[in-house]
mmCIF file of C-alpha atoms in Angstrom:
data_model
loop_
_atom_site.group_PDB
_atom_site.id
_atom_site.type_symbol
_atom_site.label_atom_id
_atom_site.label_comp_id
_atom_site.label_asym_id
_atom_site.label_seq_id
_atom_site.Cartn_x
_atom_site.Cartn_y
_atom_site.Cartn_z
ATOM 1 C CA UNK X 359 -2.500 -44.502 -14.088
ATOM 2 C CA UNK X 360 -5.609 -45.046 -11.977
ATOM 3 C CA UNK X 361 -8.733 -44.799 -14.086
ATOM 4 C CA UNK X 362 -6.898 -45.511 -17.333
ATOM 5 C CA UNK X 363 -6.627 -48.674 -19.385
ATOM 6 C CA UNK X 364 -3.808 -49.232 -21.859
ATOM 7 C CA UNK X 365 -5.546 -50.653 -24.912
ATOM 8 C CA UNK X 366 -2.562 -50.933 -27.215
ATOM 9 C CA UNK X 367 1.190 -50.473 -27.134
ATOM 10 C CA UNK X 368 1.637 -51.186 -30.836
ATOM 11 C CA UNK X 369 -0.385 -50.968 -34.035
ATOM 12 C CA UNK X 370 -0.608 -54.756 -33.967
ATOM 13 C CA UNK X 371 -2.470 -54.591 -30.648
ATOM 14 C CA UNK X 372 -5.083 -52.318 -32.256
ATOM 15 C CA UNK X 373 -5.467 -54.722 -35.179
ATOM 16 C CA UNK X 374 -6.024 -57.598 -32.767
ATOM 17 C CA UNK X 375 -8.594 -55.530 -30.843
ATOM 18 C CA UNK X 376 -10.925 -55.604 -33.879
ATOM 19 C CA UNK X 377 -12.482 -58.774 -32.453
ATOM 20 C CA UNK X 378 -14.283 -56.729 -29.770
ATOM 21 C CA UNK X 379 -14.792 -57.453 -26.076
ATOM 22 C CA UNK X 380 -16.886 -59.882 -24.083
ATOM 23 C CA UNK X 381 -19.510 -58.671 -21.631
ATOM 24 C CA UNK X 382 -17.424 -59.998 -18.747
ATOM 25 C CA UNK X 383 -14.378 -58.038 -19.893
ATOM 26 C CA UNK X 384 -16.502 -54.902 -20.389
ATOM 27 C CA UNK X 385 -17.742 -55.075 -16.806
ATOM 28 C CA UNK X 386 -14.204 -55.558 -15.531
ATOM 29 C CA UNK X 387 -12.885 -52.559 -17.430
ATOM 30 C CA UNK X 388 -15.906 -50.493 -16.405
ATOM 31 C CA UNK X 389 -15.045 -51.124 -12.758
ATOM 32 C CA UNK X 390 -11.476 -49.975 -13.398
ATOM 33 C CA UNK X 391 -12.001 -46.863 -15.532
ATOM 34 C CA UNK X 392 -15.551 -45.936 -14.539
ATOM 35 C CA UNK X 393 -18.305 -44.678 -16.845
ATOM 36 C CA UNK X 394 -17.517 -42.596 -19.892
ATOM 37 C CA UNK X 395 -18.465 -39.272 -18.295
ATOM 38 C CA UNK X 396 -16.557 -36.172 -17.188
ATOM 39 C CA UNK X 397 -17.399 -35.498 -13.573
ATOM 40 C CA UNK X 398 -18.234 -31.857 -12.866
ATOM 41 C CA UNK X 399 -20.155 -30.164 -10.102
ATOM 42 C CA UNK X 400 -23.496 -28.746 -11.142
ATOM 43 C CA UNK X 401 -23.533 -24.936 -10.614
ATOM 44 C CA UNK X 402 -26.009 -23.427 -8.155
ATOM 45 C CA UNK X 403 -27.183 -19.852 -8.312
ATOM 46 C CA UNK X 404 -27.351 -19.422 -4.523
ATOM 47 C CA UNK X 405 -23.766 -20.655 -4.145
ATOM 48 C CA UNK X 406 -22.589 -18.113 -6.723
ATOM 49 C CA UNK X 407 -24.451 -15.315 -4.892
ATOM 50 C CA UNK X 408 -23.082 -16.280 -1.481
ATOM 51 C CA UNK X 409 -19.552 -16.567 -2.805
ATOM 52 C CA UNK X 410 -19.805 -13.188 -4.542
ATOM 53 C CA UNK X 411 -21.189 -11.330 -1.517
ATOM 54 C CA UNK X 412 -18.854 -13.188 0.841
ATOM 55 C CA UNK X 413 -15.803 -11.363 -0.484
ATOM 56 C CA UNK X 414 -14.038 -9.104 2.074
ATOM 57 C CA UNK X 415 -14.818 -5.786 0.398
ATOM 58 C CA UNK X 416 -18.557 -6.414 0.624
ATOM 59 C CA UNK X 417 -18.181 -6.445 4.420
ATOM 60 C CA UNK X 418 -16.609 -2.998 4.229
ATOM 61 C CA UNK X 419 -19.335 -1.763 1.897
ATOM 62 C CA UNK X 420 -22.091 -2.993 4.230
ATOM 63 C CA UNK X 421 -20.381 -1.406 7.224
ATOM 64 C CA UNK X 422 -20.130 1.976 5.461
ATOM 65 C CA UNK X 423 -23.797 1.869 4.422
ATOM 66 C CA UNK X 424 -24.897 1.214 8.018
ATOM 67 C CA UNK X 425 -22.654 4.068 9.180
ATOM 68 C CA UNK X 426 -24.322 6.516 6.812
ATOM 69 C CA UNK X 427 -27.889 5.797 7.898
ATOM 70 C CA UNK X 428 -28.026 7.380 11.432
ATOM 71 C CA UNK X 429 -26.985 10.901 10.390
ATOM 72 C CA UNK X 430 -29.437 11.441 7.520
ATOM 73 C CA UNK X 431 -27.205 9.881 4.882
ATOM 74 C CA UNK X 432 -29.779 7.214 4.245
ATOM 75 C CA UNK X 433 -30.608 8.570 0.771
ATOM 76 C CA UNK X 434 -26.999 8.067 -0.300
ATOM 77 C CA UNK X 435 -26.927 4.717 1.498
ATOM 78 C CA UNK X 436 -30.000 3.543 -0.437
ATOM 79 C CA UNK X 437 -28.518 4.600 -3.775
ATOM 80 C CA UNK X 438 -25.129 3.016 -3.103
ATOM 81 C CA UNK X 439 -26.718 -0.089 -1.607
ATOM 82 C CA UNK X 440 -28.905 -0.533 -4.697
ATOM 83 C CA UNK X 441 -25.913 -0.217 -7.024
ATOM 84 C CA UNK X 442 -23.873 -2.689 -4.967
ATOM 85 C CA UNK X 443 -26.758 -5.163 -4.761
ATOM 86 C CA UNK X 444 -27.615 -5.008 -8.464
ATOM 87 C CA UNK X 445 -23.942 -5.223 -9.461
ATOM 88 C CA UNK X 446 -23.276 -8.222 -7.218
ATOM 89 C CA UNK X 447 -26.401 -10.079 -8.333
ATOM 90 C CA UNK X 448 -25.622 -9.404 -12.001
ATOM 91 C CA UNK X 449 -22.108 -10.778 -11.738
ATOM 92 C CA UNK X 450 -23.410 -13.786 -9.800
ATOM 93 C CA UNK X 451 -25.907 -14.484 -12.572
ATOM 94 C CA UNK X 452 -23.276 -14.120 -15.330
ATOM 95 C CA UNK X 453 -20.983 -16.474 -13.455
ATOM 96 C CA UNK X 454 -23.804 -18.976 -12.945
ATOM 97 C CA UNK X 455 -24.679 -19.013 -16.655
ATOM 98 C CA UNK X 456 -21.003 -19.434 -17.633
ATOM 99 C CA UNK X 457 -20.532 -22.313 -15.223
ATOM 100 C CA UNK X 458 -23.749 -23.789 -16.594
ATOM 101 C CA UNK X 459 -22.337 -23.618 -20.131
ATOM 102 C CA UNK X 460 -19.171 -25.388 -19.015
ATOM 103 C CA UNK X 461 -21.250 -27.973 -17.173
ATOM 104 C CA UNK X 462 -23.246 -28.791 -20.316
ATOM 105 C CA UNK X 463 -19.957 -29.468 -22.140
ATOM 106 C CA UNK X 464 -19.160 -32.213 -19.638
ATOM 107 C CA UNK X 465 -22.523 -33.962 -19.961
ATOM 108 C CA UNK X 466 -23.296 -35.332 -23.411
ATOM 109 C CA UNK X 467 -25.924 -37.995 -23.946
ATOM 110 C CA UNK X 468 -26.209 -40.459 -26.789
ATOM 111 C CA UNK X 469 -25.807 -44.065 -27.920
ATOM 112 C CA UNK X 470 -23.237 -46.043 -29.869
ATOM 113 C CA UNK X 471 -23.250 -49.301 -31.810
ATOM 114 C CA UNK X 472 -20.697 -51.641 -30.207
ATOM 115 C CA UNK X 473 -19.319 -55.080 -31.041
ATOM 116 C CA UNK X 474 -19.569 -57.321 -27.934
ATOM 117 C CA UNK X 475 -19.496 -61.091 -27.757
ATOM 118 C CA UNK X 476 -19.333 -61.166 -31.543
ATOM 119 C CA UNK X 477 -22.620 -59.240 -31.961
ATOM 120 C CA UNK X 478 -23.433 -55.589 -32.463
ATOM 121 C CA UNK X 479 -25.604 -53.900 -29.860
ATOM 122 C CA UNK X 480 -26.631 -50.347 -29.047
ATOM 123 C CA UNK X 481 -25.433 -49.031 -25.682
ATOM 124 C CA UNK X 482 -25.421 -45.690 -23.894
ATOM 125 C CA UNK X 483 -22.252 -43.724 -24.528
ATOM 126 C CA UNK X 484 -21.552 -43.688 -20.782
ATOM 127 C CA UNK X 485 -21.117 -47.467 -20.962
ATOM 128 C CA UNK X 486 -18.248 -47.395 -23.461
ATOM 129 C CA UNK X 487 -14.872 -48.677 -22.235
ATOM 130 C CA UNK X 488 -11.342 -48.685 -23.694
ATOM 131 C CA UNK X 489 -11.006 -51.558 -26.158
ATOM 132 C CA UNK X 490 -14.597 -51.412 -27.388
ATOM 133 C CA UNK X 491 -15.033 -51.698 -31.151
ATOM 134 C CA UNK X 492 -17.709 -49.282 -32.335
ATOM 135 C CA UNK X 493 -19.384 -48.367 -35.588
ATOM 136 C CA UNK X 494 -18.560 -44.752 -36.488
ATOM 137 C CA UNK X 495 -21.714 -42.958 -37.575
ATOM 138 C CA UNK X 496 -22.285 -39.236 -38.287
ATOM 139 C CA UNK X 497 -22.621 -37.170 -35.113
ATOM 140 C CA UNK X 498 -20.754 -36.287 -31.916
ATOM 141 C CA UNK X 499 -17.775 -38.461 -30.963
ATOM 142 C CA UNK X 500 -17.888 -39.607 -27.339
ATOM 143 C CA UNK X 501 -14.415 -41.167 -26.944
ATOM 144 C CA UNK X 502 -10.887 -41.041 -28.317
ATOM 145 C CA UNK X 503 -10.618 -43.845 -30.851
ATOM 146 C CA UNK X 504 -8.429 -45.220 -33.611
ATOM 147 C CA UNK X 505 -9.850 -46.131 -36.986
ATOM 148 C CA UNK X 506 -9.301 -49.750 -38.021
ATOM 149 C CA UNK X 507 -11.552 -49.652 -41.092
ATOM 150 C CA UNK X 508 -12.614 -46.561 -43.027
ATOM 151 C CA UNK X 509 -14.559 -45.630 -46.106
ATOM 152 C CA UNK X 510 -15.474 -42.026 -46.886
ATOM 153 C CA UNK X 511 -14.920 -40.575 -43.406
ATOM 154 C CA UNK X 512 -14.845 -36.797 -42.764
ATOM 155 C CA UNK X 513 -14.487 -35.258 -39.310
ATOM 156 C CA UNK X 514 -15.031 -31.715 -38.066
ATOM 157 C CA UNK X 515 -12.327 -30.978 -35.454
ATOM 158 C CA UNK X 516 -13.068 -27.279 -35.031
ATOM 159 C CA UNK X 517 -14.434 -27.758 -31.496
ATOM 160 C CA UNK X 518 -10.971 -28.832 -30.263
ATOM 161 C CA UNK X 519 -8.405 -27.500 -32.724
ATOM 162 C CA UNK X 520 -10.196 -24.573 -34.359
ATOM 163 C CA UNK X 521 -9.547 -26.120 -37.779
ATOM 164 C CA UNK X 522 -12.436 -24.948 -39.957
ATOM 165 C CA UNK X 523 -11.940 -27.405 -42.836
ATOM 166 C CA UNK X 524 -13.165 -31.010 -42.408
ATOM 167 C CA UNK X 525 -10.409 -33.595 -41.998
ATOM 168 C CA UNK X 526 -10.407 -36.984 -43.735
ATOM 169 C CA UNK X 527 -9.542 -39.917 -41.475
ATOM 170 C CA UNK X 528 -8.090 -43.224 -42.657
ATOM 171 C CA UNK X 529 -7.574 -46.609 -41.028
ATOM 172 C CA UNK X 530 -4.260 -47.677 -39.555
ATOM 173 C CA UNK X 531 -2.043 -49.799 -41.775
ATOM 174 C CA UNK X 532 -1.759 -53.413 -40.527
ATOM 175 C CA UNK X 533 1.724 -53.538 -42.069
ATOM 176 C CA UNK X 534 2.877 -51.150 -39.313
ATOM 177 C CA UNK X 535 1.880 -53.656 -36.633
ATOM 178 C CA UNK X 536 5.310 -53.623 -34.962
ATOM 179 C CA UNK X 537 5.408 -49.844 -34.629
ATOM 180 C CA UNK X 538 4.367 -48.260 -31.294
ATOM 181 C CA UNK X 539 1.064 -46.402 -31.318
ATOM 182 C CA UNK X 540 1.179 -42.689 -30.542
ATOM 183 C CA UNK X 541 -1.857 -40.437 -30.933
ATOM 184 C CA UNK X 542 0.251 -37.524 -32.189
ATOM 185 C CA UNK X 543 2.178 -39.604 -34.728
ATOM 186 C CA UNK X 544 -0.967 -41.352 -35.981
ATOM 187 C CA UNK X 545 -3.194 -38.300 -35.793
ATOM 188 C CA UNK X 546 -4.771 -38.933 -39.207
ATOM 189 C CA UNK X 547 -6.022 -42.291 -37.927
ATOM 190 C CA UNK X 548 -7.273 -40.977 -34.560
ATOM 191 C CA UNK X 549 -10.592 -39.289 -33.780
ATOM 192 C CA UNK X 550 -10.861 -37.278 -30.575
ATOM 193 C CA UNK X 551 -13.832 -36.949 -28.247
ATOM 194 C CA UNK X 552 -15.777 -33.742 -28.737
ATOM 195 C CA UNK X 553 -15.297 -33.663 -32.509
ATOM 196 C CA UNK X 554 -18.081 -34.394 -34.989
ATOM 197 C CA UNK X 555 -18.247 -36.941 -37.773
ATOM 198 C CA UNK X 556 -19.687 -35.216 -40.843
ATOM 199 C CA UNK X 557 -19.678 -38.045 -43.366
ATOM 200 C CA UNK X 558 -19.479 -41.799 -42.816
ATOM 201 C CA UNK X 559 -20.512 -44.748 -44.921
ATOM 202 C CA UNK X 560 -22.994 -46.511 -42.645
ATOM 203 C CA UNK X 561 -21.564 -49.733 -41.252
ATOM 204 C CA UNK X 562 -18.263 -49.373 -43.097
ATOM 205 C CA UNK X 563 -16.266 -47.374 -40.544
ATOM 206 C CA UNK X 564 -14.970 -49.172 -37.468
ATOM 207 C CA UNK X 565 -12.863 -47.832 -34.612
ATOM 208 C CA UNK X 566 -11.263 -49.070 -31.388
ATOM 209 C CA UNK X 567 -11.836 -46.939 -28.291
ATOM 210 C CA UNK X 568 -8.527 -45.970 -26.622
ATOM 211 C CA UNK X 569 -9.610 -43.413 -24.000
ATOM 212 C CA UNK X 570 -12.832 -42.537 -22.171
ATOM 213 C CA UNK X 571 -14.076 -39.997 -19.652
ATOM 214 C CA UNK X 572 -11.677 -37.337 -18.402
ATOM 215 C CA UNK X 573 -8.703 -39.028 -20.099
ATOM 216 C CA UNK X 574 -9.954 -38.173 -23.581
ATOM 217 C CA UNK X 575 -8.716 -35.103 -25.470
ATOM 218 C CA UNK X 576 -11.901 -33.261 -24.530
ATOM 219 C CA UNK X 577 -11.587 -34.358 -20.897
ATOM 220 C CA UNK X 578 -7.993 -33.150 -20.651
ATOM 221 C CA UNK X 579 -8.975 -29.807 -22.154
ATOM 222 C CA UNK X 580 -11.810 -29.340 -19.669
ATOM 223 C CA UNK X 581 -9.567 -30.365 -16.775
ATOM 224 C CA UNK X 582 -7.115 -27.637 -17.770
ATOM 225 C CA UNK X 583 -9.956 -25.116 -17.940
ATOM 226 C CA UNK X 584 -11.270 -25.986 -14.474
ATOM 227 C CA UNK X 585 -7.864 -26.243 -12.777
ATOM 228 C CA UNK X 586 -5.979 -23.481 -14.593
ATOM 229 C CA UNK X 587 -4.047 -21.010 -12.443
ATOM 230 C CA UNK X 588 -2.651 -18.019 -14.277
ATOM 231 C CA UNK X 589 0.629 -16.343 -13.450
ATOM 232 C CA UNK X 590 0.653 -13.080 -11.536
ATOM 233 C CA UNK X 591 0.999 -9.831 -13.447
ATOM 234 C CA UNK X 592 1.788 -6.284 -12.377
ATOM 235 C CA UNK X 593 -1.948 -5.696 -12.130
ATOM 236 C CA UNK X 594 -2.215 -8.296 -9.367
ATOM 237 C CA UNK X 595 0.618 -6.681 -7.414
ATOM 238 C CA UNK X 596 -0.264 -3.023 -7.983
ATOM 239 C CA UNK X 597 -3.957 -3.133 -7.055
ATOM 240 C CA UNK X 598 -3.290 -4.311 -3.456
ATOM 241 C CA UNK X 599 -0.635 -1.585 -3.138
ATOM 242 C CA UNK X 600 -3.118 1.083 -4.248
ATOM 243 C CA UNK X 601 -5.696 -0.247 -1.778
ATOM 244 C CA UNK X 602 -3.061 -0.237 0.989
ATOM 245 C CA UNK X 603 -2.184 3.404 0.258
ATOM 246 C CA UNK X 604 -5.878 4.382 0.361
ATOM 247 C CA UNK X 605 -6.334 2.499 3.637
ATOM 248 C CA UNK X 606 -3.397 4.359 5.227
ATOM 249 C CA UNK X 607 -4.775 7.702 4.017
ATOM 250 C CA UNK X 608 -8.190 6.762 5.419
ATOM 251 C CA UNK X 609 -6.718 5.907 8.824
ATOM 252 C CA UNK X 610 -4.808 9.188 8.879
ATOM 253 C CA UNK X 611 -7.964 11.113 7.914
ATOM 254 C CA UNK X 612 -10.013 9.355 10.592
ATOM 255 C CA UNK X 613 -7.432 10.145 13.289
ATOM 256 C CA UNK X 614 -7.316 13.786 12.203
ATOM 257 C CA UNK X 615 -11.116 14.161 12.392
ATOM 258 C CA UNK X 616 -11.193 12.380 15.757
ATOM 259 C CA UNK X 617 -8.756 14.836 17.338
ATOM 260 C CA UNK X 618 -10.521 17.838 15.774
ATOM 261 C CA UNK X 619 -13.903 17.020 17.396
ATOM 262 C CA UNK X 620 -12.830 14.694 20.192
ATOM 263 C CA UNK X 621 -15.164 16.541 22.615
ATOM 264 C CA UNK X 622 -18.077 14.809 20.888
ATOM 265 C CA UNK X 623 -16.888 11.218 20.323
ATOM 266 C CA UNK X 624 -20.137 10.058 18.657
ATOM 267 C CA UNK X 625 -19.942 12.763 15.976
ATOM 268 C CA UNK X 626 -16.191 12.267 15.732
ATOM 269 C CA UNK X 627 -16.750 8.601 14.970
ATOM 270 C CA UNK X 628 -19.416 9.126 12.298
ATOM 271 C CA UNK X 629 -17.723 12.058 10.573
ATOM 272 C CA UNK X 630 -14.452 10.168 10.690
ATOM 273 C CA UNK X 631 -16.163 7.312 8.859
ATOM 274 C CA UNK X 632 -17.469 9.779 6.267
ATOM 275 C CA UNK X 633 -13.884 10.807 5.608
ATOM 276 C CA UNK X 634 -12.891 7.127 5.336
ATOM 277 C CA UNK X 635 -15.680 6.453 2.839
ATOM 278 C CA UNK X 636 -14.547 9.473 0.816
ATOM 279 C CA UNK X 637 -10.930 8.343 0.612
ATOM 280 C CA UNK X 638 -11.857 4.673 0.163
ATOM 281 C CA UNK X 639 -15.151 4.762 -1.795
ATOM 282 C CA UNK X 640 -17.441 1.787 -1.133
ATOM 283 C CA UNK X 641 -18.329 1.692 -4.839
ATOM 284 C CA UNK X 642 -14.675 1.246 -5.857
ATOM 285 C CA UNK X 643 -14.827 -2.564 -6.270
ATOM 286 C CA UNK X 644 -18.275 -2.319 -7.853
ATOM 287 C CA UNK X 645 -16.708 -0.518 -10.835
ATOM 288 C CA UNK X 646 -14.482 -3.549 -11.464
ATOM 289 C CA UNK X 647 -17.301 -5.973 -10.695
ATOM 290 C CA UNK X 648 -19.817 -4.429 -13.091
ATOM 291 C CA UNK X 649 -17.250 -4.005 -15.883
ATOM 292 C CA UNK X 650 -16.229 -7.653 -15.525
ATOM 293 C CA UNK X 651 -19.882 -8.731 -15.528
ATOM 294 C CA UNK X 652 -20.622 -6.797 -18.719
ATOM 295 C CA UNK X 653 -17.544 -8.263 -20.427
ATOM 296 C CA UNK X 654 -18.515 -11.723 -19.209
ATOM 297 C CA UNK X 655 -21.975 -11.327 -20.709
ATOM 298 C CA UNK X 656 -20.574 -10.147 -24.052
ATOM 299 C CA UNK X 657 -18.276 -13.160 -24.206
ATOM 300 C CA UNK X 658 -21.189 -15.465 -23.403
ATOM 301 C CA UNK X 659 -23.145 -14.045 -26.358
ATOM 302 C CA UNK X 660 -20.211 -15.064 -28.564
ATOM 303 C CA UNK X 661 -20.373 -18.565 -27.061
ATOM 304 C CA UNK X 662 -17.185 -18.056 -25.044
ATOM 305 C CA UNK X 663 -17.454 -19.426 -21.505
ATOM 306 C CA UNK X 664 -15.224 -17.959 -18.795
ATOM 307 C CA UNK X 665 -14.506 -20.114 -15.754
ATOM 308 C CA UNK X 666 -12.957 -17.251 -13.769
ATOM 309 C CA UNK X 667 -14.430 -13.860 -14.598
ATOM 310 C CA UNK X 668 -11.806 -11.875 -12.680
ATOM 311 C CA UNK X 669 -9.178 -12.889 -15.239
ATOM 312 C CA UNK X 670 -10.938 -10.775 -17.874
ATOM 313 C CA UNK X 671 -9.266 -7.723 -16.306
ATOM 314 C CA UNK X 672 -5.825 -8.982 -17.361
ATOM 315 C CA UNK X 673 -6.817 -10.699 -20.612
ATOM 316 C CA UNK X 674 -5.090 -8.025 -22.676
ATOM 317 C CA UNK X 675 -1.971 -8.283 -20.536
ATOM 318 C CA UNK X 676 -1.818 -12.041 -21.133
ATOM 319 C CA UNK X 677 -1.987 -11.478 -24.889
ATOM 320 C CA UNK X 678 0.688 -8.769 -24.784
ATOM 321 C CA UNK X 679 2.946 -10.948 -22.636
ATOM 322 C CA UNK X 680 2.597 -13.748 -25.201
ATOM 323 C CA UNK X 681 3.516 -11.491 -28.124
ATOM 324 C CA UNK X 682 6.418 -9.941 -26.183
ATOM 325 C CA UNK X 683 7.758 -13.410 -25.370
ATOM 326 C CA UNK X 684 7.448 -14.713 -28.927
ATOM 327 C CA UNK X 685 8.621 -11.493 -30.568
ATOM 328 C CA UNK X 686 5.524 -11.277 -32.748
ATOM 329 C CA UNK X 687 4.469 -7.847 -33.993
ATOM 330 C CA UNK X 688 0.934 -6.742 -33.093
#
């Protein structure tokens, strides 16, 4: 695939890779796979605000507020307008902070000790390429790599797998050199990006980088988060139907008022719009918006980032659907 580099097909290829790379080969691979970073767009508060207030229902809300003002409904218009404005800005801010948290996960800085041209040198983690041989020291892991020499190595994989207990990693067995390498089969020899090395004998743990950037385990996980599209539920189908019913009732109410005071078309128009705003309240979406914003903020306090806040409304339905499908008792 474009942007990937196949380091090893067999265990023997990984054993041979212990010699390290030359600077010329590093530059070649860097041009092919790119830097060891996960590209993500930096969030902007103004973009979040414009996107939030650009939704169709905000147009309706603004129209209703302007309709209320001429006939001494400006007190109600001010109250409703304040609630809508505060609610929209709050949700925009919660979304901005969540996107900021996700953005920080994609940008990790640091250095690594790498074997190149037969000598060890310290390079920025963004300069690592598949095939590099690096010294595994305690701290954050920047790439997916396979251990070729280990001594007292413990890894915390909770960031990716949720496993709370540290996992001991061992080096691959050179006697298996003819066997094909598979990250799932040789999981105890593989360290994934995003995990943390807790204990490592300095200078005695060596690994070969097999994946960098968005092709690492962490990169694949973040790609799924950013590109995930959930399935539709009854909630998604029923809400538009309810809105459609309210719209039809509002149209019928407006027509009725218009014919009752058609001699005065100006008053007929404004009072008809009052009936519409009663049947289809302008604060209706704000209830969902504010509740989602509050839930989003509570999740953020628990260090849970949400890439699409609207999905919080059906979070319970997703869980129930999973248990119904698997037959698990709740």
